[in-house]
Coordinates of C-alpha atoms and ligand atoms in Angstrom, one line a residue:
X3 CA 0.0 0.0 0.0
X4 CA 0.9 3.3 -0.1
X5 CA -0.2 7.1 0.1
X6 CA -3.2 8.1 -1.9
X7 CA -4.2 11.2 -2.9
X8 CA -6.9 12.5 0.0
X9 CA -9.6 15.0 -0.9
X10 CA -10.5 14.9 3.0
X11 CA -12.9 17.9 3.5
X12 CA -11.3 17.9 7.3
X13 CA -9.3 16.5 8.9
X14 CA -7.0 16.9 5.7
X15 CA -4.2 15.8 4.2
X16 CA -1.1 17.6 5.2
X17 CA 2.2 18.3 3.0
X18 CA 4.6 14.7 2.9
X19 CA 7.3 16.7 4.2
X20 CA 5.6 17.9 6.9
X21 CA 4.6 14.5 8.1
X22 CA 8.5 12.9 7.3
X23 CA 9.9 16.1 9.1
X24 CA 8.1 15.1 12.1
X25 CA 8.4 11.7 12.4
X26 CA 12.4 12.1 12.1
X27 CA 11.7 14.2 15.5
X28 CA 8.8 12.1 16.7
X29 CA 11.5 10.2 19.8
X30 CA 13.8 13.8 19.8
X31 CA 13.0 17.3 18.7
X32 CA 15.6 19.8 18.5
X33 CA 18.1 19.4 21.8
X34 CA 15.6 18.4 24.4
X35 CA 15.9 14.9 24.3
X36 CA 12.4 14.3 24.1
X37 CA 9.5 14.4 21.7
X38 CA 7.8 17.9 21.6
X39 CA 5.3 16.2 22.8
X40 CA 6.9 15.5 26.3
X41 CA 8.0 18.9 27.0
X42 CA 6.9 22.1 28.9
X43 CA 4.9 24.5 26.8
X44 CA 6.3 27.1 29.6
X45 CA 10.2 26.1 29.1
X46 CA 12.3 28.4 26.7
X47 CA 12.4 25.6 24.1
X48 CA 8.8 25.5 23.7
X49 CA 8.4 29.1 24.0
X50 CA 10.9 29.5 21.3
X51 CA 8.6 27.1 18.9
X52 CA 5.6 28.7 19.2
X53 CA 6.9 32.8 18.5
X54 CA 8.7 30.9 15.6
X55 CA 5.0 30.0 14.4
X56 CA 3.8 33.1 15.3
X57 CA 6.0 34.5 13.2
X58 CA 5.7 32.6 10.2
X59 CA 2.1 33.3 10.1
X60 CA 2.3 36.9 10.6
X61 CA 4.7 37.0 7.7
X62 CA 2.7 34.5 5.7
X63 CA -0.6 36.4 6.2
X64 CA 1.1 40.0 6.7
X65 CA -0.6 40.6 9.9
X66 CA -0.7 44.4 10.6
X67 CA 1.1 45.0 14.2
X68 CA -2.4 46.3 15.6
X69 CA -3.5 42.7 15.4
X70 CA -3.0 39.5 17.7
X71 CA -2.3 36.1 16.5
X72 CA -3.9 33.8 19.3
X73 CA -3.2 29.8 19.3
X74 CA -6.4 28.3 21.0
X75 CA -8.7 25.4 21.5
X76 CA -12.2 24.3 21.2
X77 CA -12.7 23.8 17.0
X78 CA -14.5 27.1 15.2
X79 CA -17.5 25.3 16.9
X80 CA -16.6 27.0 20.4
X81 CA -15.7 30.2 18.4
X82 CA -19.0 30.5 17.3
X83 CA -20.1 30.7 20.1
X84 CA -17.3 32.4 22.1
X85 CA -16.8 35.5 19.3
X86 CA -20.3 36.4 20.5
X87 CA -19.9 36.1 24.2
X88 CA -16.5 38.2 23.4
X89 CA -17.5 41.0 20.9
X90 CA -21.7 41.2 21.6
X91 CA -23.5 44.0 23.6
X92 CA -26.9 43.9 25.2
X93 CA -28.2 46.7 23.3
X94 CA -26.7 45.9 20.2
X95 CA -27.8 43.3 17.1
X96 CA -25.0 41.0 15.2
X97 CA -25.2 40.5 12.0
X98 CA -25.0 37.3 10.4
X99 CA -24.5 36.9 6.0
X100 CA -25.8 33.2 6.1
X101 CA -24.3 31.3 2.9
X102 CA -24.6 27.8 3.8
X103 CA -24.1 25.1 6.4
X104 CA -21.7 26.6 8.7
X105 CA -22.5 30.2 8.7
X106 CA -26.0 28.4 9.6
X107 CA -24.1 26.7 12.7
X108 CA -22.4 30.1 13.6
X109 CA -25.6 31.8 13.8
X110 CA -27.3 29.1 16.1
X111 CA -24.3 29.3 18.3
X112 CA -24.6 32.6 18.7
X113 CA -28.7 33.2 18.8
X114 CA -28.5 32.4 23.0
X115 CA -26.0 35.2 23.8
X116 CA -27.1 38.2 21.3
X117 CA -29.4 39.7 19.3
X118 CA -28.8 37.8 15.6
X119 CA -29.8 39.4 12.8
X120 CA -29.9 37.8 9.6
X121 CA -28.9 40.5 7.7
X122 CA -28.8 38.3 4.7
X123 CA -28.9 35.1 3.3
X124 CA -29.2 32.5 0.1
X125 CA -31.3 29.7 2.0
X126 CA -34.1 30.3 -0.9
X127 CA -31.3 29.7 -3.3
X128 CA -30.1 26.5 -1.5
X129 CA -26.4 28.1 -1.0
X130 CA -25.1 28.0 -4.3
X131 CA -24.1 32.2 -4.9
X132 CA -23.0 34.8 -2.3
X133 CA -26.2 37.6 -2.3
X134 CA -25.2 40.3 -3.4
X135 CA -24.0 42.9 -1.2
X136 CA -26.3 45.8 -2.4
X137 CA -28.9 43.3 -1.0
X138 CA -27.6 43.4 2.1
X139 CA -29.8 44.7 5.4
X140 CA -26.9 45.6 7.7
X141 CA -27.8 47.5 11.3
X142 CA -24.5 50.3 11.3
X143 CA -24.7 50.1 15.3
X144 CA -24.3 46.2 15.1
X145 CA -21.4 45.0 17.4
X146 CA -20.1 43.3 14.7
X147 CA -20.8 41.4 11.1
X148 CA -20.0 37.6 10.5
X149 CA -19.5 35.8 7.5
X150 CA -18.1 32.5 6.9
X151 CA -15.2 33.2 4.2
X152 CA -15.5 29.6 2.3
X153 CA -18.8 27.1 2.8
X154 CA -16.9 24.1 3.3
X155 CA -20.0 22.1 2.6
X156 CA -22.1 23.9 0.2
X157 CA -18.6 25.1 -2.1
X158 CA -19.2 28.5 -1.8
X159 CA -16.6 31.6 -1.0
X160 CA -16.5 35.3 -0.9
X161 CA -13.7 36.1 -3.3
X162 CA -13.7 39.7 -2.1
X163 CA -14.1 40.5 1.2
X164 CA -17.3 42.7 1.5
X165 CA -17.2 46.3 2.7
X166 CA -19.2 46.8 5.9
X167 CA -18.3 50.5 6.8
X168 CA -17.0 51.0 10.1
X169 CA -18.5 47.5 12.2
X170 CA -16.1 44.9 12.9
X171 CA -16.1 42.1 10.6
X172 CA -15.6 38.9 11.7
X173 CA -14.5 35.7 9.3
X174 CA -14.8 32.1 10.3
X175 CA -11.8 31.1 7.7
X176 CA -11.1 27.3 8.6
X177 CA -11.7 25.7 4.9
X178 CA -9.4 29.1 3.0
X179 CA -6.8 30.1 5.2
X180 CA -3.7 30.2 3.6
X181 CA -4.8 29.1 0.1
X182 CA -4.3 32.7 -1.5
X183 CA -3.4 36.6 0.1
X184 CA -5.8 38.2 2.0
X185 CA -5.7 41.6 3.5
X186 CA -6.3 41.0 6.9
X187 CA -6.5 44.9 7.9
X188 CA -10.1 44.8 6.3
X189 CA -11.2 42.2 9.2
X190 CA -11.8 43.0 12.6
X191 CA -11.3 39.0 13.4
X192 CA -10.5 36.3 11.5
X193 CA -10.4 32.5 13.1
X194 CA -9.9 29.3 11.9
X195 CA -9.7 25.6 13.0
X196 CA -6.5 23.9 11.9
X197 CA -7.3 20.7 10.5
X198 CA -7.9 22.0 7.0
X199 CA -5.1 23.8 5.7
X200 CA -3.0 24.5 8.7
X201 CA -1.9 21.6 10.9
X202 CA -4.1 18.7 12.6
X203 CA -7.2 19.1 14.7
X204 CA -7.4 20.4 18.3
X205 CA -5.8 23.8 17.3
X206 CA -7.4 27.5 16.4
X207 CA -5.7 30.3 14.8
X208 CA -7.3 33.7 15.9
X209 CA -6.2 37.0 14.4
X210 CA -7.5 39.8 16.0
X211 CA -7.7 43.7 15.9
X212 CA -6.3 45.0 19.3
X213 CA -8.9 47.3 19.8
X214 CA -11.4 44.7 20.3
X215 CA -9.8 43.6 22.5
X216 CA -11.6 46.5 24.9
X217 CA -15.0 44.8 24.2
X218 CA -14.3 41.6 26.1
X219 CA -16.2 41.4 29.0
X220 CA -14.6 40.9 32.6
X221 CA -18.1 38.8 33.5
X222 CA -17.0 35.9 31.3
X223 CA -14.7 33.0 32.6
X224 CA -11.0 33.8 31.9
X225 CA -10.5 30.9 29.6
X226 CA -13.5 32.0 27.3
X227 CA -12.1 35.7 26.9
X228 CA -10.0 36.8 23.9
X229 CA -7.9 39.6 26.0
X230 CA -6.9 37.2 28.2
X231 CA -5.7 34.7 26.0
X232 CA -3.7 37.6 24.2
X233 CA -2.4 38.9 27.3
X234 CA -1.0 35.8 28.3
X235 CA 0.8 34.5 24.9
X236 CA -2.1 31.9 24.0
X237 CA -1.0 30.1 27.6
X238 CA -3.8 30.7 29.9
X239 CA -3.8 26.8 30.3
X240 CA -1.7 24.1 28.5
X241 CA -1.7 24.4 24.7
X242 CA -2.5 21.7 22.4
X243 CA 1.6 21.6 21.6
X244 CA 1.6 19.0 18.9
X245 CA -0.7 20.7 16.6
X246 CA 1.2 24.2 17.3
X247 CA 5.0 22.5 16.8
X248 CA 3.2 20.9 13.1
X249 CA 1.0 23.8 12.4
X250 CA 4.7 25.7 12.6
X251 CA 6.0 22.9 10.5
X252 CA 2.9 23.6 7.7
X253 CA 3.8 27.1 8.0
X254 CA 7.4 26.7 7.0
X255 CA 6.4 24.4 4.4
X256 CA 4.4 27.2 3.1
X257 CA 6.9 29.9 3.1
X258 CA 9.1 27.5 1.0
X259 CA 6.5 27.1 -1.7
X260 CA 7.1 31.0 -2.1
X261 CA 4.0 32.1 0.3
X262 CA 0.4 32.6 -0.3
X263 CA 1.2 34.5 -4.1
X264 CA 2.6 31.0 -5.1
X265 CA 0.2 28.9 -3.3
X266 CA -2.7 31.2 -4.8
X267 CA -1.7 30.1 -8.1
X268 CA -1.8 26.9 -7.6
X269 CA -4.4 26.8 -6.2
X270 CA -6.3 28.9 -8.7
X271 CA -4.7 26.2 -11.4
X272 CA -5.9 23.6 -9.5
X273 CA -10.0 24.9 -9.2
X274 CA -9.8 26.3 -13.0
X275 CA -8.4 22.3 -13.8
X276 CA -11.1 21.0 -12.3
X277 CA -14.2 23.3 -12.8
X278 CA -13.2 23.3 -16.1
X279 CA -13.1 19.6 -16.5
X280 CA -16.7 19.4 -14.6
X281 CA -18.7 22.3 -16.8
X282 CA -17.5 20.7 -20.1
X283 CA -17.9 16.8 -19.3
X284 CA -21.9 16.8 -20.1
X285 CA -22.0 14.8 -17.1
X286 CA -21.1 16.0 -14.1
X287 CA -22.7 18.9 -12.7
X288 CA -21.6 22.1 -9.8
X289 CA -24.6 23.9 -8.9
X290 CA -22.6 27.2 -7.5
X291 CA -22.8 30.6 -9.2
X292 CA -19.4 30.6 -10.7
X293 CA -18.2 33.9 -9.0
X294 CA -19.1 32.0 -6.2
X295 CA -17.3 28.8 -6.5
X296 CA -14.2 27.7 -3.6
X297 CA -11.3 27.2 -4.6
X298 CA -11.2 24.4 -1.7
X299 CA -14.2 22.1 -1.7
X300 CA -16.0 21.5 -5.5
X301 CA -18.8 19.8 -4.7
X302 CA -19.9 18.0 -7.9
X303 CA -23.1 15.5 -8.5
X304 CA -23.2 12.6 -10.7
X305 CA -26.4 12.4 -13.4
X306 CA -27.8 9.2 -11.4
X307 CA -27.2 8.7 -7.6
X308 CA -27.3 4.8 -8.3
X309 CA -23.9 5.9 -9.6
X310 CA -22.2 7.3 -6.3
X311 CA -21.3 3.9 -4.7
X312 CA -20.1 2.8 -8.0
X313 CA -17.7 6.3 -8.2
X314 CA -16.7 6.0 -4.6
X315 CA -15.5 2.3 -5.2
X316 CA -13.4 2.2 -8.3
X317 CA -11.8 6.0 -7.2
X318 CA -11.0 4.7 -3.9
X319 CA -9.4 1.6 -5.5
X320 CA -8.2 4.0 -8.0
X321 CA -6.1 5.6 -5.1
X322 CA -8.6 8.6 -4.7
X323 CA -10.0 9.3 -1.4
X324 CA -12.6 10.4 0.7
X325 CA -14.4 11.8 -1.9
X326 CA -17.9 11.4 -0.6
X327 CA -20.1 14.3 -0.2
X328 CA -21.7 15.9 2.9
X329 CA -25.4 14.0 3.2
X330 CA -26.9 18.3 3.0
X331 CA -25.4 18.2 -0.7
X332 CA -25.1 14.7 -1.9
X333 CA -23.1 13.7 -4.5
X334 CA -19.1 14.0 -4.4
X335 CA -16.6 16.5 -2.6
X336 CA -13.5 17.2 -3.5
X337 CA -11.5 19.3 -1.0
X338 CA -8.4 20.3 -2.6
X339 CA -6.5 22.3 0.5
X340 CA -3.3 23.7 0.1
X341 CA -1.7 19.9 0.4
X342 CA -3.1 18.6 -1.9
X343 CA -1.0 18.8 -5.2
X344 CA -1.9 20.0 -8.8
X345 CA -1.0 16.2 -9.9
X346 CA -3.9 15.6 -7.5
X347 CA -6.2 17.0 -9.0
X348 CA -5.1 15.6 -13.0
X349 CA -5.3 12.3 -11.4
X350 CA -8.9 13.2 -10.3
X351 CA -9.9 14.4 -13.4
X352 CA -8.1 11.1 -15.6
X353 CA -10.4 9.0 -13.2
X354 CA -13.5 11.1 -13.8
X355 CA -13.1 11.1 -17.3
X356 CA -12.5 7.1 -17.4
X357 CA -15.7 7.1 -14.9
X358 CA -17.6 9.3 -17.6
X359 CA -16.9 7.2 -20.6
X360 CA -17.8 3.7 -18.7
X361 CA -21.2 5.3 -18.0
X362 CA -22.5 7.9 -19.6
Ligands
PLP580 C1 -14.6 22.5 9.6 C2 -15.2 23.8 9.8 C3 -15.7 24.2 11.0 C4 -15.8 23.3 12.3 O1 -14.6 23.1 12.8 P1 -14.5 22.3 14.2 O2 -13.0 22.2 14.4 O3 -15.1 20.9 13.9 O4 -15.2 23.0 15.3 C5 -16.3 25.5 11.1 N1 -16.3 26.3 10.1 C6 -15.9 25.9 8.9 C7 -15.9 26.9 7.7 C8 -15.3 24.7 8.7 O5 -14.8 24.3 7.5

């Protein structure tokens, strides 16, 4: 046996380097004569790891200095819920731009500690477009706007970010962080669980503007609060120090590919490869508005669903995996993250074709 190409919406396949690099240092990392698994997250060798990630991502990302890069815990799922208990006011709405499953999830996470509004959202249009932002009904006193960057699920992302005037904008960017340049300035946060294009699971990246920092309330348990967490390096408690020594890891990795420019045009190679591929084969079908479409997860449908075991079979066998789609969509996924190579994607394409010929 041996490795197969992994369209994993999450957890995700991570770069091969990354993965031998860290088994070479699984028994001894560095000089401490121990895994990094086995050593103080408060000792200077530790310490030293995770400003070296730090600093990685603020160059990868080109975080402005008026912004904190946190290293947390609890999935997006807790962030959901915690962004709200962090950035809310009592006399002030939030407002939600609802574009598919997850910014769904955000906004029920959220509905028990504030005032959502849904200032806009595509449920009529079953998530397949990003309404248009004239359309919009944003309150300007809300405490703060959130929109989920890239529908992991439903294959849709924002491919501008959207101007909401002077409220905060918040971005749940688990499923496209990393995969091209963003301007980071424009957000007031931006979060995102690791185990899609940054490391494995158990680790959050937060990004936030300093001044928001002001908003968190006093009333809410240290270890929920956003100020704390800044003011004390990301160590209010033990970190999750195996996904932060590999998320550092994917980070170098990243840098070495020549940094979100170069990864961008991959990874814009790699969606036009395979787009292109689906709109032309009179067979397959994406349903997304084409400004609309992620560069990261192409959900695709098959003309007869008696066909999807059949597909999953032979492309598993054909050393293509995890290619099944969420049960809200149906059909296929393919989640083509940062790791997952432009070779990937021709060898997705060669089997769809083959597939396409055998039964169309
Ligand atoms: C995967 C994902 C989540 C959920 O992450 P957890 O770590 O399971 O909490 C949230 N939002 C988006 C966009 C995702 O892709």
């Amino acid at each position: 046996m041996s490795r197969a190409f992994n369209f994993s919406a999450g957890p995700a396949a991570l770069p091969e380097s990354v993965l031998l690099q860290a088994q070479s240092e699984m028994l001894e990392w560095g000089k401490a004569r121990a895994s990094v698994m086995e050593i103080s997250h408060r000792g200077k060798d530790f310490e030293a790891l995770a400003a070296e990630a730090e600093k990685d991502l603020r160059d990868l990302l080109d975080v402005p200095s008026n912004y904190k890069v946190l290293f947390l815990q609890g999935g997006a799922t807790l962030h959901f819920a915690q962004l709200a208990m962090n950035f809310a006011r009592p006399d002030q709405t939030a407002d939600y731009i609802v574009t598919g499953a997850w910014s769904e999830k955000a906004v029920k996470e959220a509905k028990p500690l504030t005032q959502v509004r849904i200032a806009a959202s595509d449920e009529a249009g079953k998530f397949t477009a990003i309404p248009p932002r004239a359309s919009w009904d944003l309150d300007p006193n809300a405490a703060y706007v959130h929109i989920v960057a890239n529908e992991t699920i439903h294959g849709v992302e924002f491919h501008t970010v959207p101007d909401v005037g002077a409220v905060p904008l918040i971005s749940d960017l688990s499923s496209t962080i990393l995969s091209q340049p963003i301007d980071v300035s424009r957000f007031g946060m931006i979060y995102a669980g690791a185990q899609k294009n940054i490391g494995p699971s158990g680790l959050v990246v937060v990004i936030v503007r300093e001044d928001l920092l002001e908003r968190c309330p006093k009333s809410i348990p240290k270890i929920l609060n956003y100020a704390e967490h800044a003011a004390n390096g990301s160590m209010l408690n033990t970190p999750p120090t195996f996904s932060w020594y590999l998320a550092g890891l994917v980070f170098k990795w990243a840098k070495a590919q020549g940094g979100l420019k170069a990864l961008g045009e991959i990874n814009r190679q790699k969606q036009e490869l395979l787009y292109g591929y689906i709109d032309g084969s009179g067979f397959y079908r994406n349903p997304v508005e084409i400004s609309a479409r992620s560069w990261m997860n192409v959900p695709f449908t098959l003309p007869s669903e008696s066909l999807d075991s059949v597909f999953l079979k032979e492309s598993e066998a054909a050393g293509l995996l995890a290619l099944k789609g969420h049960r809200a969509v149906g059909g296929m996924r393919a989640s083509i993250y940062n790791a997952l190579p432009l070779q990937g994607v021709q060898a997705l394409v060669d089997f769809m074709r083959d597939f396409a010929s055998r039964n169309g």
